[in-house]
Structures are given as C-alpha cells and as structure tokens.
Amino acid sequence: CPSKGENTFSAANMSVLFQECAKSKRAREVDMDHYLAAWDELIRFLNSMGKAFSFVSSDVVDKVGILRAFRNSADASHYETIKKMIVYEKNNNLINYKEAPSKKVKAYGSRTLLRLHRALKFLLILIGKLARNEDEGKVSVMGYNAYHASPMAEYHPWIVRKAVGLAVYMLPDRPAFIKQLCQDMSEEELAKSMQVCSESMDAIFEYTHALYSKYEVLEIP
Ligand code: 1PZ
C-alpha cells in the first residue's frame, strides 16, 4: 500500500510479530527482541489514537526504550530472553524488592517488563470484548472493564486509575475503532487475524507469567 510509511500501524504485521515471538526457538523463555518488536507495533497503534492517549504511549515508549538499552549494552547477552534477564538480575542482586525506581533508583529490566506484561493482559481482554461485541457494544465500557479485569489496575495509583477512567471516553466507537485497526485489511481479514494474534499473545502472556511466578518476581515494585 503506497500511502503507508513505516510508522503506520499494521494489524497484519502485529499478528506476524506476536506469532513469531510465540513460535520462536525456546518460546517458553520468551525472546526479548521479538517481544520488543511486537510492542513497537503496539506503539504505532497507540500513536494513531491521538493526543488523548499520549500519556499511555509515552510510558510504553519509555519502557521499551529501557529494555532495548539493556539489549544494546555490554550486558546484552543476559537480556536475550525474559528468562535470562530474570535469572541474571536475581543472581546479581539487581532486583529491588522494596522500592520503585525514582531519580535515585534506576529502573531495571524485570520490573520494567512486568509492567508491559500486565498491560498485555489488558489488551487480550479488550480484543476479546471487541471480537464478541460485549458490554453492549460500548468501547469505553469495554476499555474500562478490561482495565479493571487486568492485573494492571490494582498496581496503579489512584491518579492513574482516574486518568484511565477519563481516557476510555476518548476511545472511538466500535466501528471507528475497528476501522482504525483495519489499516491494511478488510474487516473479515481483521477478525481472523486478531483471532490468530490473540492466541499467540495469550501464549506469550502465559510463558512470561510462568517465569515471573517461578522466580517469584510477580510483585516487584
Ligand atoms: C487501546 C488503547 C486504550 C488505552 C486505555 C487504557 C490504557 C490503560 C493504561 C494506562 C496507563 C498509562 C500511564 C502510565 C502509568 C505508569 O505509571 C505504569 C506503571 O509504570 P511505573 O510508573 O511503575 O514505571 N505503566 C504501566 O502500567 C504500563 C502501561 C502500559 C499501557 C499499555 C496499554 C496497551 C494498549 C495497547 C493498545 C494497542
């Protein structure tokens, strides 16, 4: 499609990226580069949603940037997979069980990725609601309910929960939302593609969750 630049969201590409991640070598250890590439595509989608969602996309851009910086550092090999990252950070006492990052405390990989991990659950729930046209077809209600059904909300301070409560009213209605997702395919193709994509996303969520659970880092601040 000639009018589309490399910064345009593609549902087809998103689906391919999540499938590649779910089916890559040692999929259960979750390949970092595949995982971040899939998030890059989600950033493109968030950017297409307009200014009201820039508080969301800028946080995702930050977090993907933190993780990619580790992948480009001298420690790159320790960040090849989510499993390697957690094991490395645990064994080297890089995990802060007490304090969230601040001006004084540097953000590290495991806690940063954990935030993206919780957001992936939100997205899975939202896609399911859109596909089944739940919540009386109201995307704002789907967004609100998906947020509160995901593990994301319970870890957010009230000010963020409030902001999300307002932002969901800025979501387009279902036909417009679907059109926004359909940059590069028909609605039928999108439905099929989202089905395949969410199966991969679900697998990646479960693999990641199993690792965080095994190494007991599901609650790090
Ligand atoms: C389809 C888009 C609908 C979006 C509506 C709801 C989005 C809810 C998420 C909002 C939170 C954004 C504000 C940033 C909060 C951060 O404080 C937290 C915690 O990080 P910390 O401060 O501890 O470093 N960040 C997050 O929880 C990650 C948020 C990612 C949200 C991604 C949404 C994914 C949507 C993809 C849509 C294609």
PDB file of C-alpha atoms and ligand atoms in Angstrom:
ATOM      1  CA  CYS A   1       0.000   0.000   0.000  1.00  0.00           C
ATOM      2  CA  PRO A   2       1.868   3.080  -1.265  1.00  0.00           C
ATOM      3  CA  SER A   3       0.452   5.652   1.155  1.00  0.00           C
ATOM      4  CA  LYS A   4       1.706   3.783   4.189  1.00  0.00           C
ATOM      5  CA  GLY A   5       5.008   4.674   5.774  1.00  0.00           C
ATOM      6  CA  GLU A   6       6.981   2.621   8.214  1.00  0.00           C
ATOM      7  CA  ASN A   7       5.372   4.399  11.135  1.00  0.00           C
ATOM      8  CA  THR A   8       1.870   3.326  10.146  1.00  0.00           C
ATOM      9  CA  PHE A   9       0.254   0.632  12.252  1.00  0.00           C
ATOM     10  CA  SER A  10      -0.296  -2.694  10.533  1.00  0.00           C
ATOM     11  CA  ALA A  11      -2.581  -5.311  12.088  1.00  0.00           C
ATOM     12  CA  ALA A  12      -1.049  -7.923   9.772  1.00  0.00           C
ATOM     13  CA  ASN A  13       2.427  -7.052  10.966  1.00  0.00           C
ATOM     14  CA  MET A  14       1.329  -7.086  14.606  1.00  0.00           C
ATOM     15  CA  SER A  15      -0.117 -10.550  14.141  1.00  0.00           C
ATOM     16  CA  VAL A  16       3.050 -11.823  12.453  1.00  0.00           C
ATOM     17  CA  LEU A  17       5.261 -10.367  15.207  1.00  0.00           C
ATOM     18  CA  PHE A  18       3.296 -11.958  18.050  1.00  0.00           C
ATOM     19  CA  GLN A  19       3.217 -15.282  16.183  1.00  0.00           C
ATOM     20  CA  GLU A  20       6.972 -15.149  15.580  1.00  0.00           C
ATOM     21  CA  CYS A  21       7.510 -14.468  19.264  1.00  0.00           C
ATOM     22  CA  ALA A  22       5.214 -17.303  20.371  1.00  0.00           C
ATOM     23  CA  LYS A  23       6.826 -19.768  17.957  1.00  0.00           C
ATOM     24  CA  SER A  24      10.455 -18.714  18.173  1.00  0.00           C
ATOM     25  CA  LYS A  25      13.190 -21.039  19.407  1.00  0.00           C
ATOM     26  CA  ARG A  26      12.858 -21.544  23.169  1.00  0.00           C
ATOM     27  CA  ALA A  27       9.474 -19.794  23.053  1.00  0.00           C
ATOM     28  CA  ARG A  28       8.869 -20.528  26.725  1.00  0.00           C
ATOM     29  CA  GLU A  29      11.903 -18.446  27.658  1.00  0.00           C
ATOM     30  CA  VAL A  30      10.456 -15.595  25.519  1.00  0.00           C
ATOM     31  CA  ASP A  31      12.844 -13.986  23.057  1.00  0.00           C
ATOM     32  CA  MET A  32      13.382 -10.325  24.010  1.00  0.00           C
ATOM     33  CA  ASP A  33      13.893  -8.894  20.510  1.00  0.00           C
ATOM     34  CA  HIS A  34      10.673 -10.499  19.253  1.00  0.00           C
ATOM     35  CA  TYR A  35       8.796  -9.291  22.331  1.00  0.00           C
ATOM     36  CA  LEU A  36      10.001  -5.701  21.903  1.00  0.00           C
ATOM     37  CA  ALA A  37       9.311  -5.727  18.150  1.00  0.00           C
ATOM     38  CA  ALA A  38       5.685  -6.670  18.872  1.00  0.00           C
ATOM     39  CA  TRP A  39       5.463  -3.782  21.348  1.00  0.00           C
ATOM     40  CA  ASP A  40       6.861  -1.405  18.703  1.00  0.00           C
ATOM     41  CA  GLU A  41       3.835  -2.254  16.582  1.00  0.00           C
ATOM     42  CA  LEU A  42       1.501  -1.574  19.527  1.00  0.00           C
ATOM     43  CA  ILE A  43       3.206   1.802  19.971  1.00  0.00           C
ATOM     44  CA  ARG A  44       2.356   2.587  16.338  1.00  0.00           C
ATOM     45  CA  PHE A  45      -1.271   1.798  17.097  1.00  0.00           C
ATOM     46  CA  LEU A  46      -1.287   3.907  20.265  1.00  0.00           C
ATOM     47  CA  ASN A  47       0.243   6.788  18.319  1.00  0.00           C
ATOM     48  CA  SER A  48      -2.580   6.566  15.780  1.00  0.00           C
ATOM     49  CA  MET A  49      -5.095   7.083  18.620  1.00  0.00           C
ATOM     50  CA  GLY A  50      -4.244  10.751  19.011  1.00  0.00           C
ATOM     51  CA  LYS A  51      -3.135  13.119  21.755  1.00  0.00           C
ATOM     52  CA  ALA A  52      -5.534  11.860  24.424  1.00  0.00           C
ATOM     53  CA  PHE A  53      -3.534   8.640  24.606  1.00  0.00           C
ATOM     54  CA  SER A  54      -0.065  10.124  24.536  1.00  0.00           C
ATOM     55  CA  PHE A  55       0.244   9.602  28.318  1.00  0.00           C
ATOM     56  CA  VAL A  56      -0.113   5.901  27.567  1.00  0.00           C
ATOM     57  CA  SER A  57       2.151   5.710  24.513  1.00  0.00           C
ATOM     58  CA  SER A  58       4.927   7.789  26.079  1.00  0.00           C
ATOM     59  CA  ASP A  59       5.096   5.389  29.031  1.00  0.00           C
ATOM     60  CA  VAL A  60       5.258   2.391  26.694  1.00  0.00           C
ATOM     61  CA  VAL A  61       7.951   4.123  24.605  1.00  0.00           C
ATOM     62  CA  ASP A  62       9.934   4.719  27.818  1.00  0.00           C
ATOM     63  CA  LYS A  63       9.677   1.123  28.932  1.00  0.00           C
ATOM     64  CA  VAL A  64      10.541  -0.392  25.563  1.00  0.00           C
ATOM     65  CA  GLY A  65      13.488   2.053  25.445  1.00  0.00           C
ATOM     66  CA  ILE A  66      14.775   0.942  28.865  1.00  0.00           C
ATOM     67  CA  LEU A  67      14.680  -2.710  27.798  1.00  0.00           C
ATOM     68  CA  ARG A  68      16.273  -2.042  24.425  1.00  0.00           C
ATOM     69  CA  ALA A  69      19.080  -0.108  26.105  1.00  0.00           C
ATOM     70  CA  PHE A  70      19.957  -3.288  28.035  1.00  0.00           C
ATOM     71  CA  ARG A  71      19.890  -5.237  24.755  1.00  0.00           C
ATOM     72  CA  ASN A  72      22.373  -2.719  23.309  1.00  0.00           C
ATOM     73  CA  SER A  73      24.635  -2.650  26.366  1.00  0.00           C
ATOM     74  CA  ALA A  74      27.653  -4.686  27.389  1.00  0.00           C
ATOM     75  CA  ASP A  75      25.183  -6.957  29.239  1.00  0.00           C
ATOM     76  CA  ALA A  76      23.223  -7.685  26.035  1.00  0.00           C
ATOM     77  CA  SER A  77      23.628 -11.459  26.249  1.00  0.00           C
ATOM     78  CA  HIS A  78      21.923 -11.503  29.651  1.00  0.00           C
ATOM     79  CA  TYR A  79      18.865  -9.906  28.057  1.00  0.00           C
ATOM     80  CA  GLU A  80      18.387 -12.296  25.124  1.00  0.00           C
ATOM     81  CA  THR A  81      15.291 -13.826  26.696  1.00  0.00           C
ATOM     82  CA  ILE A  82      12.967 -12.883  29.539  1.00  0.00           C
ATOM     83  CA  LYS A  83      14.174 -15.950  31.444  1.00  0.00           C
ATOM     84  CA  LYS A  84      17.849 -14.952  31.136  1.00  0.00           C
ATOM     85  CA  MET A  85      17.029 -11.410  32.239  1.00  0.00           C
ATOM     86  CA  ILE A  86      15.210 -12.505  35.398  1.00  0.00           C
ATOM     87  CA  VAL A  87      17.878 -15.067  36.334  1.00  0.00           C
ATOM     88  CA  TYR A  88      20.712 -12.587  35.697  1.00  0.00           C
ATOM     89  CA  GLU A  89      19.083  -9.751  37.632  1.00  0.00           C
ATOM     90  CA  LYS A  90      18.187 -12.065  40.511  1.00  0.00           C
ATOM     91  CA  ASN A  91      21.648 -13.613  40.764  1.00  0.00           C
ATOM     92  CA  ASN A  92      23.324 -10.214  40.673  1.00  0.00           C
ATOM     93  CA  ASN A  93      21.068  -8.610  43.274  1.00  0.00           C
ATOM     94  CA  LEU A  94      19.750  -6.112  40.752  1.00  0.00           C
ATOM     95  CA  ILE A  95      16.146  -6.625  41.838  1.00  0.00           C
ATOM     96  CA  ASN A  96      14.825  -4.075  44.280  1.00  0.00           C
ATOM     97  CA  TYR A  97      12.080  -5.730  46.331  1.00  0.00           C
ATOM     98  CA  LYS A  98      11.437  -2.594  48.401  1.00  0.00           C
ATOM     99  CA  GLU A  99      11.428   0.450  46.202  1.00  0.00           C
ATOM    100  CA  ALA A 100      10.112   1.523  42.827  1.00  0.00           C
ATOM    101  CA  PRO A 101      12.572   3.361  40.574  1.00  0.00           C
ATOM    102  CA  SER A 102      12.980   7.084  41.125  1.00  0.00           C
ATOM    103  CA  LYS A 103      15.546   9.790  40.498  1.00  0.00           C
ATOM    104  CA  LYS A 104      17.801   7.858  42.869  1.00  0.00           C
ATOM    105  CA  VAL A 105      16.846   4.278  41.995  1.00  0.00           C
ATOM    106  CA  LYS A 106      17.498   3.175  38.408  1.00  0.00           C
ATOM    107  CA  ALA A 107      14.852   1.193  36.532  1.00  0.00           C
ATOM    108  CA  TYR A 108      15.981  -2.337  35.653  1.00  0.00           C
ATOM    109  CA  GLY A 109      14.677  -4.915  33.200  1.00  0.00           C
ATOM    110  CA  SER A 110      12.490  -7.323  35.164  1.00  0.00           C
ATOM    111  CA  ARG A 111      10.330  -4.659  36.829  1.00  0.00           C
ATOM    112  CA  THR A 112      10.043  -2.665  33.601  1.00  0.00           C
ATOM    113  CA  LEU A 113       8.911  -5.656  31.554  1.00  0.00           C
ATOM    114  CA  LEU A 114       6.488  -6.713  34.292  1.00  0.00           C
ATOM    115  CA  ARG A 115       4.500  -3.506  33.589  1.00  0.00           C
ATOM    116  CA  LEU A 116       4.277  -4.362  29.884  1.00  0.00           C
ATOM    117  CA  HIS A 117       3.313  -7.910  30.839  1.00  0.00           C
ATOM    118  CA  ARG A 118       0.322  -6.700  32.888  1.00  0.00           C
ATOM    119  CA  ALA A 119      -0.688  -4.392  30.031  1.00  0.00           C
ATOM    120  CA  LEU A 120      -0.659  -7.323  27.603  1.00  0.00           C
ATOM    121  CA  LYS A 121      -3.399  -8.951  29.686  1.00  0.00           C
ATOM    122  CA  PHE A 122      -5.461  -5.770  29.380  1.00  0.00           C
ATOM    123  CA  LEU A 123      -5.036  -5.869  25.627  1.00  0.00           C
ATOM    124  CA  LEU A 124      -6.011  -9.557  25.433  1.00  0.00           C
ATOM    125  CA  ILE A 125      -9.188  -8.918  27.399  1.00  0.00           C
ATOM    126  CA  LEU A 126     -10.029  -5.856  25.283  1.00  0.00           C
ATOM    127  CA  ILE A 127      -9.538  -7.720  21.984  1.00  0.00           C
ATOM    128  CA  GLY A 128     -11.811 -10.497  23.264  1.00  0.00           C
ATOM    129  CA  LYS A 129     -14.508  -7.986  24.202  1.00  0.00           C
ATOM    130  CA  LEU A 130     -14.276  -6.250  20.815  1.00  0.00           C
ATOM    131  CA  ALA A 131     -14.448  -9.576  18.974  1.00  0.00           C
ATOM    132  CA  ARG A 132     -17.514 -10.757  20.919  1.00  0.00           C
ATOM    133  CA  ASN A 133     -19.032  -7.264  20.961  1.00  0.00           C
ATOM    134  CA  GLU A 134     -19.550  -7.365  24.728  1.00  0.00           C
ATOM    135  CA  ASP A 135     -20.527  -4.556  27.107  1.00  0.00           C
ATOM    136  CA  GLU A 136     -23.439  -3.507  24.894  1.00  0.00           C
ATOM    137  CA  GLY A 137     -21.036  -2.598  22.130  1.00  0.00           C
ATOM    138  CA  LYS A 138     -19.629   0.354  24.057  1.00  0.00           C
ATOM    139  CA  VAL A 139     -15.865   0.568  23.615  1.00  0.00           C
ATOM    140  CA  SER A 140     -15.498   2.910  26.601  1.00  0.00           C
ATOM    141  CA  VAL A 141     -17.126   0.290  28.840  1.00  0.00           C
ATOM    142  CA  MET A 142     -15.031  -2.480  27.240  1.00  0.00           C
ATOM    143  CA  GLY A 143     -11.877  -0.433  27.899  1.00  0.00           C
ATOM    144  CA  TYR A 144     -12.891   0.339  31.477  1.00  0.00           C
ATOM    145  CA  ASN A 145     -13.862  -3.245  32.282  1.00  0.00           C
ATOM    146  CA  ALA A 146     -10.807  -4.726  30.561  1.00  0.00           C
ATOM    147  CA  TYR A 147      -8.579  -2.373  32.554  1.00  0.00           C
ATOM    148  CA  HIS A 148     -10.139  -3.374  35.866  1.00  0.00           C
ATOM    149  CA  ALA A 149     -10.187  -7.080  34.955  1.00  0.00           C
ATOM    150  CA  SER A 150      -6.475  -6.971  34.092  1.00  0.00           C
ATOM    151  CA  PRO A 151      -3.766  -7.055  36.785  1.00  0.00           C
ATOM    152  CA  MET A 152      -2.746  -3.545  35.663  1.00  0.00           C
ATOM    153  CA  ALA A 153      -5.324  -1.518  37.591  1.00  0.00           C
ATOM    154  CA  GLU A 154      -4.610  -2.901  41.063  1.00  0.00           C
ATOM    155  CA  TYR A 155      -0.971  -1.800  40.799  1.00  0.00           C
ATOM    156  CA  HIS A 156      -1.723   1.729  39.594  1.00  0.00           C
ATOM    157  CA  PRO A 157      -2.033   4.674  41.967  1.00  0.00           C
ATOM    158  CA  TRP A 158      -5.474   6.311  42.069  1.00  0.00           C
ATOM    159  CA  ILE A 159      -4.396   9.227  39.898  1.00  0.00           C
ATOM    160  CA  VAL A 160      -3.543   6.853  37.022  1.00  0.00           C
ATOM    161  CA  ARG A 161      -6.798   4.913  37.526  1.00  0.00           C
ATOM    162  CA  LYS A 162      -8.653   8.232  37.337  1.00  0.00           C
ATOM    163  CA  ALA A 163      -6.837   9.233  34.146  1.00  0.00           C
ATOM    164  CA  VAL A 164      -7.692   5.890  32.561  1.00  0.00           C
ATOM    165  CA  GLY A 165     -11.323   6.335  33.648  1.00  0.00           C
ATOM    166  CA  LEU A 166     -11.384   9.575  31.642  1.00  0.00           C
ATOM    167  CA  ALA A 167      -9.313   8.322  28.695  1.00  0.00           C
ATOM    168  CA  VAL A 168     -11.692   5.463  27.928  1.00  0.00           C
ATOM    169  CA  TYR A 169     -14.339   8.043  26.970  1.00  0.00           C
ATOM    170  CA  MET A 170     -11.954   9.265  24.282  1.00  0.00           C
ATOM    171  CA  LEU A 171     -11.901   5.849  22.641  1.00  0.00           C
ATOM    172  CA  PRO A 172     -13.708   5.797  19.296  1.00  0.00           C
ATOM    173  CA  ASP A 173     -16.920   3.769  18.956  1.00  0.00           C
ATOM    174  CA  ARG A 174     -16.644   0.150  17.832  1.00  0.00           C
ATOM    175  CA  PRO A 175     -16.976   0.678  14.045  1.00  0.00           C
ATOM    176  CA  ALA A 176     -14.410   3.503  14.129  1.00  0.00           C
ATOM    177  CA  PHE A 177     -12.125   1.523  16.411  1.00  0.00           C
ATOM    178  CA  ILE A 178     -12.239  -1.461  14.076  1.00  0.00           C
ATOM    179  CA  LYS A 179     -11.577   0.816  11.116  1.00  0.00           C
ATOM    180  CA  GLN A 180      -8.563   2.195  12.935  1.00  0.00           C
ATOM    181  CA  LEU A 181      -7.262  -1.347  13.402  1.00  0.00           C
ATOM    182  CA  CYS A 182      -8.035  -2.199   9.752  1.00  0.00           C
ATOM    183  CA  GLN A 183      -5.325  -0.045   8.217  1.00  0.00           C
ATOM    184  CA  ASP A 184      -4.221  -2.817   5.907  1.00  0.00           C
ATOM    185  CA  MET A 185      -7.002  -5.375   5.651  1.00  0.00           C
ATOM    186  CA  SER A 186     -10.759  -5.899   5.397  1.00  0.00           C
ATOM    187  CA  GLU A 187     -12.925  -6.380   8.477  1.00  0.00           C
ATOM    188  CA  GLU A 188     -13.230 -10.134   7.870  1.00  0.00           C
ATOM    189  CA  GLU A 189      -9.480 -10.463   7.474  1.00  0.00           C
ATOM    190  CA  LEU A 190      -9.031  -8.446  10.652  1.00  0.00           C
ATOM    191  CA  ALA A 191     -11.316 -10.738  12.641  1.00  0.00           C
ATOM    192  CA  LYS A 192      -9.350 -13.788  11.517  1.00  0.00           C
ATOM    193  CA  SER A 193      -6.040 -12.075  12.058  1.00  0.00           C
ATOM    194  CA  MET A 194      -6.983 -10.921  15.589  1.00  0.00           C
ATOM    195  CA  GLN A 195      -8.022 -14.457  16.480  1.00  0.00           C
ATOM    196  CA  VAL A 196      -4.622 -15.835  15.469  1.00  0.00           C
ATOM    197  CA  CYS A 197      -2.827 -12.870  17.020  1.00  0.00           C
ATOM    198  CA  SER A 198      -4.560 -13.179  20.372  1.00  0.00           C
ATOM    199  CA  GLU A 199      -3.731 -16.895  20.569  1.00  0.00           C
ATOM    200  CA  SER A 200      -0.045 -16.017  20.244  1.00  0.00           C
ATOM    201  CA  MET A 201      -0.383 -13.115  22.682  1.00  0.00           C
ATOM    202  CA  ASP A 202      -2.060 -15.436  25.138  1.00  0.00           C
ATOM    203  CA  ALA A 203       0.763 -17.994  24.822  1.00  0.00           C
ATOM    204  CA  ILE A 204       3.378 -15.271  25.346  1.00  0.00           C
ATOM    205  CA  PHE A 205       1.468 -13.965  28.369  1.00  0.00           C
ATOM    206  CA  GLU A 206       1.368 -17.451  29.903  1.00  0.00           C
ATOM    207  CA  TYR A 207       5.058 -18.186  29.220  1.00  0.00           C
ATOM    208  CA  THR A 208       6.075 -14.834  30.732  1.00  0.00           C
ATOM    209  CA  HIS A 209       3.779 -15.317  33.694  1.00  0.00           C
ATOM    210  CA  ALA A 210       5.193 -18.770  34.411  1.00  0.00           C
ATOM    211  CA  LEU A 211       8.727 -17.300  34.508  1.00  0.00           C
ATOM    212  CA  TYR A 212       7.803 -14.418  36.827  1.00  0.00           C
ATOM    213  CA  SER A 213       5.938 -16.855  39.024  1.00  0.00           C
ATOM    214  CA  LYS A 214       8.741 -19.455  39.105  1.00  0.00           C
ATOM    215  CA  TYR A 215      11.356 -16.872  40.090  1.00  0.00           C
ATOM    216  CA  GLU A 216       8.941 -15.123  42.484  1.00  0.00           C
ATOM    217  CA  VAL A 217       9.144 -11.664  40.943  1.00  0.00           C
ATOM    218  CA  LEU A 218       5.454 -11.051  40.174  1.00  0.00           C
ATOM    219  CA  GLU A 219       5.192  -8.374  42.866  1.00  0.00           C
ATOM    220  CA  ILE A 220       8.381  -6.338  42.442  1.00  0.00           C
ATOM    221  CA  PRO A 221       7.666  -2.607  42.828  1.00  0.00           C
TER     222      PRO A 221
HETATM  223  C1  1PZ B   1      -6.499   0.876  23.084  1.00  0.00           C
HETATM  224  C2  1PZ B   1      -5.916   1.824  23.996  1.00  0.00           C
HETATM  225  C3  1PZ B   1      -6.706   2.024  25.212  1.00  0.00           C
HETATM  226  C4  1PZ B   1      -5.983   2.593  26.310  1.00  0.00           C
HETATM  227  C5  1PZ B   1      -6.829   2.849  27.504  1.00  0.00           C
HETATM  228  C6  1PZ B   1      -6.374   2.335  28.777  1.00  0.00           C
HETATM  229  C7  1PZ B   1      -4.929   2.200  28.966  1.00  0.00           C
HETATM  230  C8  1PZ B   1      -4.532   1.930  30.306  1.00  0.00           C
HETATM  231  C9  1PZ B   1      -3.151   2.175  30.682  1.00  0.00           C
HETATM  232  C10 1PZ B   1      -2.661   3.240  31.258  1.00  0.00           C
HETATM  233  C11 1PZ B   1      -1.539   3.631  31.998  1.00  0.00           C
HETATM  234  C12 1PZ B   1      -0.658   4.652  31.434  1.00  0.00           C
HETATM  235  C13 1PZ B   1       0.039   5.557  32.337  1.00  0.00           C
HETATM  236  C14 1PZ B   1       1.319   5.057  32.856  1.00  0.00           C
HETATM  237  C15 1PZ B   1       1.392   4.510  34.008  1.00  0.00           C
HETATM  238  C16 1PZ B   1       2.636   4.000  34.641  1.00  0.00           C
HETATM  239  O1  1PZ B   1       2.718   4.609  35.874  1.00  0.00           O
HETATM  240  C17 1PZ B   1       2.540   2.497  34.760  1.00  0.00           C
HETATM  241  C18 1PZ B   1       3.471   1.921  35.808  1.00  0.00           C
HETATM  242  O2  1PZ B   1       4.794   2.138  35.480  1.00  0.00           O
HETATM  243  P1  1PZ B   1       5.767   2.809  36.546  1.00  0.00           P
HETATM  244  O3  1PZ B   1       5.264   4.187  36.817  1.00  0.00           O
HETATM  245  O4  1PZ B   1       5.725   1.959  37.764  1.00  0.00           O
HETATM  246  O5  1PZ B   1       7.130   2.804  35.885  1.00  0.00           O
HETATM  247  N1  1PZ B   1       2.766   1.923  33.475  1.00  0.00           N
HETATM  248  C19 1PZ B   1       2.147   0.819  33.070  1.00  0.00           C
HETATM  249  O6  1PZ B   1       1.404   0.196  33.789  1.00  0.00           O
HETATM  250  C20 1PZ B   1       2.359   0.365  31.644  1.00  0.00           C
HETATM  251  C21 1PZ B   1       1.190   0.835  30.864  1.00  0.00           C
HETATM  252  C22 1PZ B   1       1.096   0.315  29.528  1.00  0.00           C
HETATM  253  C23 1PZ B   1      -0.250   0.507  28.930  1.00  0.00           C
HETATM  254  C24 1PZ B   1      -0.374  -0.068  27.617  1.00  0.00           C
HETATM  255  C25 1PZ B   1      -1.720  -0.215  27.118  1.00  0.00           C
HETATM  256  C26 1PZ B   1      -1.704  -1.140  25.991  1.00  0.00           C
HETATM  257  C27 1PZ B   1      -2.633  -0.827  24.997  1.00  0.00           C
HETATM  258  C28 1PZ B   1      -2.236  -1.213  23.689  1.00  0.00           C
HETATM  259  C29 1PZ B   1      -3.260  -0.808  22.745  1.00  0.00           C
HETATM  260  C30 1PZ B   1      -2.979  -1.107  21.385  1.00  0.00           C
END
